[in-house]
Amino acid sequence: SPTLWATLILGAVSSGCVAFDVSAPSIDLWASNEPHPSLKSLPNLILLTMFNFHYINRSLIFPLRMRGGKPMPLSVMFFAWAFCTVNGYLQVRYLTFLYVYPDEWLYDPRFIVGVAIFLFGWCLNYDADDRLRNLRKPGETGYKIPYGGLFEYVSGANFCGEIIEWTGFAIAGWSIPSITFAIFTFLNTAPRGAAHHKWYLSKFDDYPKNRKAVIPFIW
């Protein structure tokens, strides 16, 4: 069924990142007699856990919680898989081999603030997904306007949450790979949020006029 295919595809796309996240440290461990110093660094492990935390939810939890779905075009699936593959490898390779954060990084304001922003964004993203999931009761069809949480301010609440999440990751990591990831996340999700906003406005005459597309009060 379309729902089953959508669930399987979403899981497969996101699990690409998790697969690389697991395999990269394994390759390094296999190539040496003892773990790389980065795998003994608590800041490295925390950042790695943050990355995994998001994609475990995306690849394992989110698909199982879905109530409906649409078939995903093959081109979209391919580009999503390609991005996840390359980005997943770069992020994990950096954290498990290329750079070792000193223990003092745990007390750096950038790390503390970044982790807090990441968790805040993750909660916003999870809440938005939950509200979208519960828009329709079992057996209902048609489209509805989402309300509550970040949806009171933007149409793309899930996209906004993800942008905030990876911005926090970029601040906490303060590296070229993490900052690049945050930029690409914005370039990928912001236009989608804007498209959703435009669609809502054209579909519903009573759609809240003060609601922005992706960034509260701004855009």
Backbone as numpy.savetxt, mean C-alpha at the origin, in Angstrom:
# Nx Ny Nz CAx CAy CAz Cx Cy Cz
-15.84 -17.35 -11.53 -16.68 -16.16 -11.53 -15.81 -14.92 -11.53
-16.34 -13.76 -11.94 -15.55 -12.52 -11.93 -14.99 -12.21 -10.56
-15.79 -12.45 -9.52 -15.32 -12.15 -8.16 -14.13 -13.01 -7.80
-14.21 -14.29 -8.14 -13.12 -15.20 -7.83 -11.85 -14.80 -8.56
-12.00 -14.48 -9.86 -10.84 -14.07 -10.64 -10.22 -12.79 -10.10
-11.06 -11.83 -9.72 -10.54 -10.57 -9.19 -9.76 -10.83 -7.91
-10.30 -11.71 -7.06 -9.63 -12.02 -5.81 -8.28 -12.69 -6.05
-8.28 -13.66 -6.96 -7.05 -14.37 -7.25 -5.99 -13.46 -7.85
-6.42 -12.58 -8.75 -5.48 -11.68 -9.42 -4.91 -10.68 -8.43
-5.77 -10.09 -7.60 -5.28 -9.12 -6.61 -4.27 -9.78 -5.68
-4.57 -10.99 -5.27 -3.64 -11.69 -4.39 -2.33 -11.98 -5.08
-2.40 -12.39 -6.34 -1.19 -12.72 -7.07 -0.32 -11.50 -7.29
-0.96 -10.36 -7.62 -0.20 -9.14 -7.88 0.56 -8.72 -6.63
-0.12 -8.66 -5.51 0.52 -8.19 -4.28 1.53 -9.19 -3.75
1.25 -10.48 -3.93 2.15 -11.48 -3.38 3.50 -11.47 -4.05
3.61 -10.82 -5.22 4.92 -10.71 -5.85 5.91 -10.01 -4.95
5.43 -8.95 -4.28 6.32 -8.23 -3.37 6.70 -9.10 -2.20
5.75 -9.83 -1.65 6.03 -10.67 -0.51 7.02 -11.76 -0.88
6.86 -12.31 -2.09 7.77 -13.36 -2.53 9.20 -12.86 -2.58
9.41 -11.66 -3.13 10.75 -11.10 -3.17 11.23 -10.75 -1.78
10.31 -10.32 -0.93 10.68 -9.94 0.43 11.21 -11.13 1.19
10.68 -12.30 0.90 11.13 -13.51 1.58 12.38 -14.06 0.92
12.45 -13.99 -0.40 13.55 -14.63 -1.11 14.86 -13.87 -1.01
14.82 -12.54 -0.97 16.06 -11.77 -0.95 16.92 -12.08 0.26
16.37 -12.06 1.49 17.19 -12.42 2.64 17.67 -13.86 2.55
16.84 -14.76 1.99 17.22 -16.16 1.89 18.43 -16.33 0.99
18.47 -15.56 -0.11 19.60 -15.64 -1.03 20.88 -15.19 -0.33
20.78 -14.08 0.42 21.95 -13.59 1.13 22.42 -14.59 2.18
21.48 -15.19 2.90 21.85 -16.16 3.92 22.49 -17.40 3.29
21.97 -17.78 2.14 22.50 -18.95 1.45 23.90 -18.68 0.94
24.18 -17.45 0.50 25.46 -17.12 -0.11 26.56 -16.92 0.92
26.20 -16.79 2.18 27.21 -16.56 3.20 27.00 -17.53 4.36
28.03 -17.67 5.16 27.94 -18.59 6.29 27.20 -17.99 7.47
27.02 -16.70 7.50 26.29 -16.06 8.58 25.48 -14.90 8.02
24.43 -14.49 8.75 23.55 -13.43 8.25 24.31 -12.14 7.98
23.87 -11.42 6.97 24.44 -10.12 6.67 24.17 -9.18 7.84
25.09 -8.24 8.13 24.89 -7.32 9.26 23.56 -6.57 9.23
23.01 -6.35 8.03 21.73 -5.64 7.94 20.61 -6.43 8.60
20.74 -7.76 8.60 19.71 -8.59 9.21 19.87 -8.68 10.72
20.89 -8.02 11.25 21.07 -7.93 12.69 20.74 -6.53 13.21
20.44 -5.63 12.28 20.13 -4.25 12.63 18.63 -4.11 12.91
18.28 -3.63 14.11 16.88 -3.49 14.48 16.14 -2.50 13.57
16.72 -1.34 13.24 16.03 -0.43 12.30 15.75 -1.09 10.95
16.73 -1.85 10.43 16.51 -2.56 9.17 15.34 -3.53 9.28
15.31 -4.27 10.38 14.27 -5.27 10.56 12.90 -4.63 10.74
12.85 -3.48 11.42 11.58 -2.79 11.60 11.05 -2.29 10.26
11.92 -1.69 9.45 11.50 -1.21 8.13 11.07 -2.36 7.24
11.77 -3.48 7.33 11.41 -4.66 6.56 10.04 -5.19 7.00
9.81 -5.16 8.30 8.52 -5.59 8.84 7.40 -4.67 8.38
7.65 -3.38 8.35 6.64 -2.43 7.87 6.25 -2.74 6.43
7.25 -3.00 5.61 7.00 -3.32 4.20 6.16 -4.60 4.09
6.56 -5.62 4.84 5.83 -6.90 4.84 4.43 -6.73 5.38
4.30 -5.90 6.42 3.02 -5.69 7.09 1.95 -5.25 6.10
2.32 -4.32 5.23 1.38 -3.83 4.23 1.00 -4.92 3.23
2.01 -5.61 2.69 1.74 -6.53 1.61 1.17 -7.87 2.06
1.40 -8.24 3.30 0.71 -9.42 3.82 -0.79 -9.14 3.90
-1.13 -7.92 4.32 -2.54 -7.54 4.34 -3.11 -7.51 2.92
-2.34 -6.95 1.99 -2.82 -6.82 0.62 -2.96 -8.18 -0.08
-2.04 -9.10 0.19 -2.03 -10.36 -0.56 -2.80 -11.49 0.11
-2.95 -11.43 1.44 -3.60 -12.53 2.15 -4.92 -12.14 2.80
-4.95 -10.99 3.47 -6.13 -10.60 4.24 -7.16 -9.89 3.37
-6.72 -8.88 2.64 -7.63 -8.09 1.82 -8.45 -8.92 0.83
-7.82 -9.82 0.04 -8.61 -10.60 -0.92 -9.69 -11.45 -0.25
-9.38 -12.00 0.94 -10.34 -12.85 1.62 -11.51 -12.06 2.19
-11.31 -10.76 2.41 -12.36 -9.92 2.98 -13.25 -9.29 1.91
-12.87 -9.45 0.64 -13.64 -8.85 -0.44 -15.00 -9.51 -0.58
-16.02 -8.69 -0.86 -17.36 -9.20 -1.08 -17.76 -9.17 -2.55
-17.08 -8.40 -3.31 -17.40 -8.29 -4.73 -16.17 -7.86 -5.49
-16.28 -7.86 -6.79 -15.12 -7.46 -7.58 -15.45 -7.43 -9.06
-14.50 -6.88 -9.80 -14.64 -6.81 -11.25 -13.45 -7.51 -11.89
-13.63 -8.05 -13.07 -12.48 -8.63 -13.77 -11.41 -7.57 -14.00
-10.16 -7.96 -13.83 -9.06 -7.01 -14.00 -8.43 -7.19 -15.37
-8.28 -6.10 -16.14 -7.64 -6.22 -17.46 -6.24 -6.80 -17.33
-5.85 -7.60 -18.30 -4.54 -8.25 -18.28 -3.41 -7.23 -18.24
-3.57 -6.11 -18.96 -2.52 -5.09 -18.98 -2.30 -4.48 -17.60
-3.40 -4.24 -16.88 -3.29 -3.69 -15.52 -2.59 -4.67 -14.61
-2.96 -5.94 -14.72 -2.33 -6.97 -13.91 -0.83 -7.05 -14.19
-0.47 -6.96 -15.46 0.95 -7.08 -15.84 1.77 -5.93 -15.27
1.29 -4.69 -15.45 2.04 -3.54 -14.97 2.11 -3.52 -13.44
1.04 -3.94 -12.78 1.05 -4.01 -11.32 2.07 -5.05 -10.86
2.08 -6.20 -11.54 3.04 -7.25 -11.19 4.47 -6.78 -11.43
4.69 -6.10 -12.55 6.03 -5.62 -12.87 6.51 -4.62 -11.83
5.63 -3.68 -11.44 6.01 -2.70 -10.43 6.32 -3.37 -9.11
5.45 -4.29 -8.69 5.66 -4.97 -7.42 6.96 -5.79 -7.43
7.23 -6.41 -8.56 8.45 -7.22 -8.66 9.70 -6.36 -8.52
9.77 -5.29 -9.30 10.96 -4.43 -9.28 11.06 -3.69 -7.95
9.97 -3.06 -7.53 10.01 -2.30 -6.29 10.26 -3.19 -5.09
9.61 -4.35 -5.06 9.82 -5.27 -3.94 11.27 -5.69 -3.82
11.88 -5.98 -4.95 13.28 -6.39 -4.93 14.18 -5.24 -4.46
13.94 -4.03 -4.99 14.80 -2.89 -4.63 14.70 -2.57 -3.15
13.47 -2.53 -2.62 13.29 -2.19 -1.21 13.97 -3.21 -0.30
13.74 -4.47 -0.61 14.25 -5.52 0.26 15.75 -5.71 0.09
16.22 -5.56 -1.12 17.67 -5.68 -1.35 18.41 -4.59 -0.58
17.83 -3.40 -0.58 18.45 -2.29 0.14 18.48 -2.57 1.64
17.40 -3.10 2.16 17.28 -3.31 3.61 17.99 -4.57 4.11
18.27 -5.50 3.21 18.90 -6.75 3.64 20.34 -6.92 3.17
20.81 -5.97 2.38 22.16 -6.16 1.85 22.94 -4.87 1.63
22.29 -3.84 1.10 23.03 -2.66 0.66 23.30 -1.63 1.74
22.48 -1.59 2.79 22.67 -0.56 3.80 22.33 -1.09 5.19
23.15 -0.72 6.14 22.92 -1.11 7.53 22.68 0.15 8.35
21.47 0.29 8.88 21.16 1.43 9.73 21.80 1.23 11.10
22.41 2.27 11.64 22.98 2.16 13.00 21.85 2.09 14.02
22.13 1.55 15.17 21.11 1.44 16.22 20.58 2.81 16.63
21.42 3.83 16.49 21.00 5.19 16.86 19.85 5.70 16.00
19.65 5.07 14.83 18.58 5.50 13.95 17.20 5.32 14.60
17.11 4.41 15.55 15.85 4.18 16.26 15.38 5.44 16.98
16.31 6.30 17.36 15.97 7.50 18.14 15.98 8.76 17.28
16.23 8.59 15.99 16.22 9.74 15.10 14.78 10.21 14.89
14.51 11.51 14.96 13.13 12.01 14.77 12.51 11.56 13.45
13.33 11.44 12.40 12.80 11.01 11.11 12.24 9.59 11.19
12.94 8.72 11.90 12.49 7.34 12.03 11.21 7.27 12.87
11.20 7.97 13.99 10.05 7.94 14.89 8.81 8.52 14.23
8.97 9.69 13.62 7.83 10.34 12.95 7.39 9.51 11.75
8.34 8.97 11.01 8.01 8.18 9.82 7.21 6.93 10.17
7.62 6.23 11.20 6.89 5.03 11.62 5.47 5.40 12.06
5.33 6.50 12.79 4.01 6.95 13.24 3.11 7.29 12.06
3.67 8.00 11.06 2.89 8.35 9.87 2.51 7.10 9.09
3.43 6.15 8.99 3.15 4.90 8.29 1.96 4.18 8.94
1.99 4.04 10.25 0.91 3.34 10.96 -0.42 4.09 10.81
-0.35 5.42 10.86 -1.55 6.23 10.68 -2.13 6.01 9.29
-1.28 6.03 8.28 -1.73 5.82 6.91 -2.29 4.42 6.71
-1.65 3.43 7.33 -2.14 2.06 7.21 -3.54 1.94 7.81
-3.76 2.57 8.96 -5.08 2.53 9.59 -6.13 3.20 8.71
-5.77 4.33 8.10 -6.69 5.02 7.20 -7.02 4.14 5.99
-6.01 3.51 5.44 -6.19 2.64 4.28 -7.07 1.44 4.62
-6.83 0.84 5.76 -7.61 -0.33 6.20 -9.06 0.06 6.46
-9.25 1.21 7.11 -10.60 1.68 7.39 -11.37 1.96 6.11
-10.69 2.58 5.14 -11.33 2.89 3.87 -11.73 1.61 3.13
-10.83 0.63 3.11 -11.15 -0.65 2.48 -12.35 -1.30 3.16
-12.39 -1.20 4.49 -13.48 -1.81 5.24 -14.81 -1.13 4.91
-14.80 0.19 4.79 -16.04 0.92 4.47 -16.51 0.60 3.05
-15.58 0.47 2.12 -15.96 0.11 0.76 -16.52 -1.32 0.72
-15.92 -2.18 1.49 -16.36 -3.57 1.54 -17.78 -3.69 2.08
-18.14 -2.83 3.01 -19.45 -2.92 3.66 -20.49 -1.97 3.07
-20.19 -1.38 1.92 -21.15 -0.48 1.28 -22.45 -1.21 0.94
-22.31 -2.41 0.40 -23.48 -3.19 0.00 -23.63 -4.40 0.92
-24.85 -4.66 1.30 -25.15 -5.86 2.08 -25.15 -7.06 1.14
-24.96 -8.26 1.69 -24.97 -9.45 0.83 -26.24 -9.53 -0.02
-26.05 -9.70 -1.32 -27.18 -9.79 -2.23 -27.54 -8.49 -2.90
-27.06 -7.37 -2.37 -27.36 -6.07 -2.96 -26.48 -5.82 -4.19
-27.00 -5.05 -5.12 -26.25 -4.66 -6.31 -26.32 -3.15 -6.48
-25.57 -2.63 -7.42 -25.58 -1.19 -7.66 -24.49 -0.48 -6.87
-24.36 0.81 -7.14 -23.31 1.61 -6.52 -23.88 2.50 -5.42
-23.06 2.74 -4.42 -23.45 3.60 -3.31 -22.33 4.58 -2.99
-22.68 5.67 -2.33 -21.69 6.67 -1.92 -21.10 6.26 -0.58
-19.77 6.16 -0.48 -19.17 5.83 0.80 -19.15 7.04 1.74
-19.38 6.78 3.02 -19.36 7.83 4.02 -18.54 7.38 5.22
-18.13 8.36 6.02 -17.41 8.06 7.24 -15.90 8.02 7.05
-15.18 8.23 8.15 -13.74 8.19 8.09 -13.19 9.23 7.14
-12.17 8.85 6.40 -11.53 9.77 5.47 -12.42 10.08 4.27
-13.45 9.25 4.06 -14.37 9.49 2.94 -15.17 10.77 3.14
-15.19 11.30 4.34 -15.87 12.57 4.57 -15.10 13.73 3.93
-13.85 13.49 3.58 -12.98 14.54 3.05 -12.55 14.30 1.61
-12.36 13.04 1.23 -11.89 12.73 -0.12 -12.62 11.52 -0.68
-12.71 11.47 -2.00 -13.34 10.31 -2.66 -12.41 9.10 -2.66
-11.12 9.35 -2.82 -10.14 8.26 -2.84 -9.50 8.07 -1.48
-10.30 7.75 -0.48 -9.77 7.61 0.88 -8.74 6.49 0.99
-8.98 5.40 0.29 -8.02 4.29 0.32 -6.71 4.69 -0.33
-6.78 5.46 -1.41 -5.56 5.92 -2.07 -4.81 6.93 -1.20
-5.55 7.83 -0.57 -4.93 8.81 0.32 -4.22 8.12 1.47
-4.86 7.11 2.05 -4.24 6.37 3.14 -2.95 5.71 2.71
-2.94 5.16 1.51 -1.74 4.49 1.02 -0.62 5.49 0.74
-0.98 6.65 0.22 0.02 7.69 -0.01 0.65 8.12 1.32
-0.18 8.32 2.33 0.33 8.70 3.66 1.21 7.60 4.22
0.78 6.38 4.04 1.51 5.22 4.54 2.94 5.16 4.00
3.06 5.26 2.68 4.39 5.14 2.08 5.21 6.41 2.20
4.56 7.53 2.45 5.30 8.75 2.78 5.98 8.56 4.13
5.26 7.96 5.07 5.85 7.64 6.36 7.02 6.68 6.23
6.86 5.68 5.37 7.94 4.72 5.13 9.16 5.41 4.57
8.94 6.37 3.66 10.05 7.12 3.06 10.78 7.95 4.10
10.03 8.57 5.00 10.65 9.39 6.04 11.42 8.51 7.01
10.83 7.39 7.38 11.49 6.48 8.33 12.76 5.88 7.75
12.73 5.56 6.44 13.91 4.98 5.81 14.91 6.01 5.35
14.41 7.18 4.95 15.25 8.30 4.50 16.32 7.82 3.51
15.84 7.10 2.49 16.75 6.54 1.48 16.18 6.79 0.10
17.02 6.66 -0.90 16.57 6.85 -2.28 15.49 5.82 -2.66
15.67 4.52 -2.31 14.62 3.56 -2.66 13.28 3.86 -2.01
13.28 4.21 -0.72 12.01 4.44 -0.03 11.33 5.73 -0.51
12.12 6.76 -0.77 11.55 8.02 -1.26 11.02 7.84 -2.68
11.75 7.10 -3.50 11.28 6.82 -4.86 9.97 6.05 -4.84
9.87 5.11 -3.92 8.64 4.32 -3.78 7.47 5.23 -3.44
7.67 6.17 -2.52 6.60 7.08 -2.12 6.16 7.95 -3.30
7.13 8.41 -4.08 6.80 9.25 -5.24 5.99 8.46 -6.27
6.43 7.24 -6.57 5.72 6.43 -7.54 4.34 6.03 -7.03
4.22 5.83 -5.72 2.90 5.53 -5.16 1.94 6.67 -5.40
2.41 7.91 -5.19 1.57 9.07 -5.43 1.20 9.18 -6.91
2.19 9.01 -7.79 1.94 9.14 -9.23 1.00 8.06 -9.74
0.96 6.93 -9.04 0.10 5.83 -9.46 -1.31 5.94 -8.88
-1.41 6.28 -7.61 -2.71 6.26 -6.93 -3.48 7.57 -7.04
-2.78 8.71 -7.07 -3.47 10.00 -7.12 -4.35 10.14 -8.37
-3.86 9.81 -9.57 -4.74 9.90 -10.75 -5.94 8.95 -10.65
-5.75 7.79 -10.04 -6.87 6.87 -9.88 -7.91 7.46 -8.94
-7.44 8.10 -7.86 -8.36 8.75 -6.95 -9.12 9.87 -7.62
-8.43 10.63 -8.46 -9.07 11.73 -9.20 -10.11 11.19 -10.17
-9.81 10.07 -10.82 -10.76 9.45 -11.75 -12.00 8.96 -11.01
-11.78 8.37 -9.83 -12.92 7.92 -9.02 -13.79 9.10 -8.61
-13.14 10.19 -8.23 -13.87 11.39 -7.81 -14.72 11.92 -8.97
-14.16 11.97 -10.14 -14.89 12.45 -11.32 -16.08 11.54 -11.61
-15.88 10.25 -11.47 -16.95 9.29 -11.72 -18.09 9.46 -10.71
-17.73 9.61 -9.43 -18.75 9.82 -8.40 -19.60 11.05 -8.70
-18.94 12.13 -9.10 -19.65 13.38 -9.38 -20.61 13.22 -10.56
-20.22 12.42 -11.54 -21.08 12.23 -12.71 -22.19 11.22 -12.44
-21.97 10.33 -11.48 -22.92 9.26 -11.21 -24.02 9.68 -10.22
-23.66 10.49 -9.22 -24.60 10.84 -8.16 -24.84 12.35 -8.12
-26.09 12.76 -8.27 -26.43 14.18 -8.20 -26.29 14.73 -6.79
-26.43 13.85 -5.80 -26.36 14.29 -4.41 -24.98 14.03 -3.78
-23.98 13.83 -4.64 -22.64 13.58 -4.11 -22.12 14.82 -3.40
-21.50 14.66 -2.21 -21.03 15.81 -1.43 -20.10 16.71 -2.25
-20.47 17.95 -2.43 -19.71 18.87 -3.27 -18.43 19.36 -2.61
-18.35 19.29 -1.28 -17.16 19.76 -0.58 -16.10 18.68 -0.45
-16.38 17.50 -0.94 -15.43 16.38 -0.86 -14.40 16.52 -1.97
-13.12 16.42 -1.61 -12.05 16.51 -2.59 -11.75 15.14 -3.18
-10.78 15.08 -4.07 -10.45 13.82 -4.75 -9.52 12.94 -3.92
-8.34 13.46 -3.58 -7.33 12.64 -2.91 -6.75 13.32 -1.66
-6.49 14.60 -1.74 -5.86 15.32 -0.62 -6.91 16.18 0.06
-7.20 15.92 1.34 -8.24 16.69 2.04 -8.03 18.20 1.98
-9.11 18.90 1.66 -9.17 20.37 1.62 -8.38 21.00 0.47
-7.61 20.20 -0.27 -6.74 20.75 -1.31 -7.11 20.28 -2.70
-7.14 18.95 -2.93 -7.35 18.41 -4.27 -8.12 17.09 -4.23
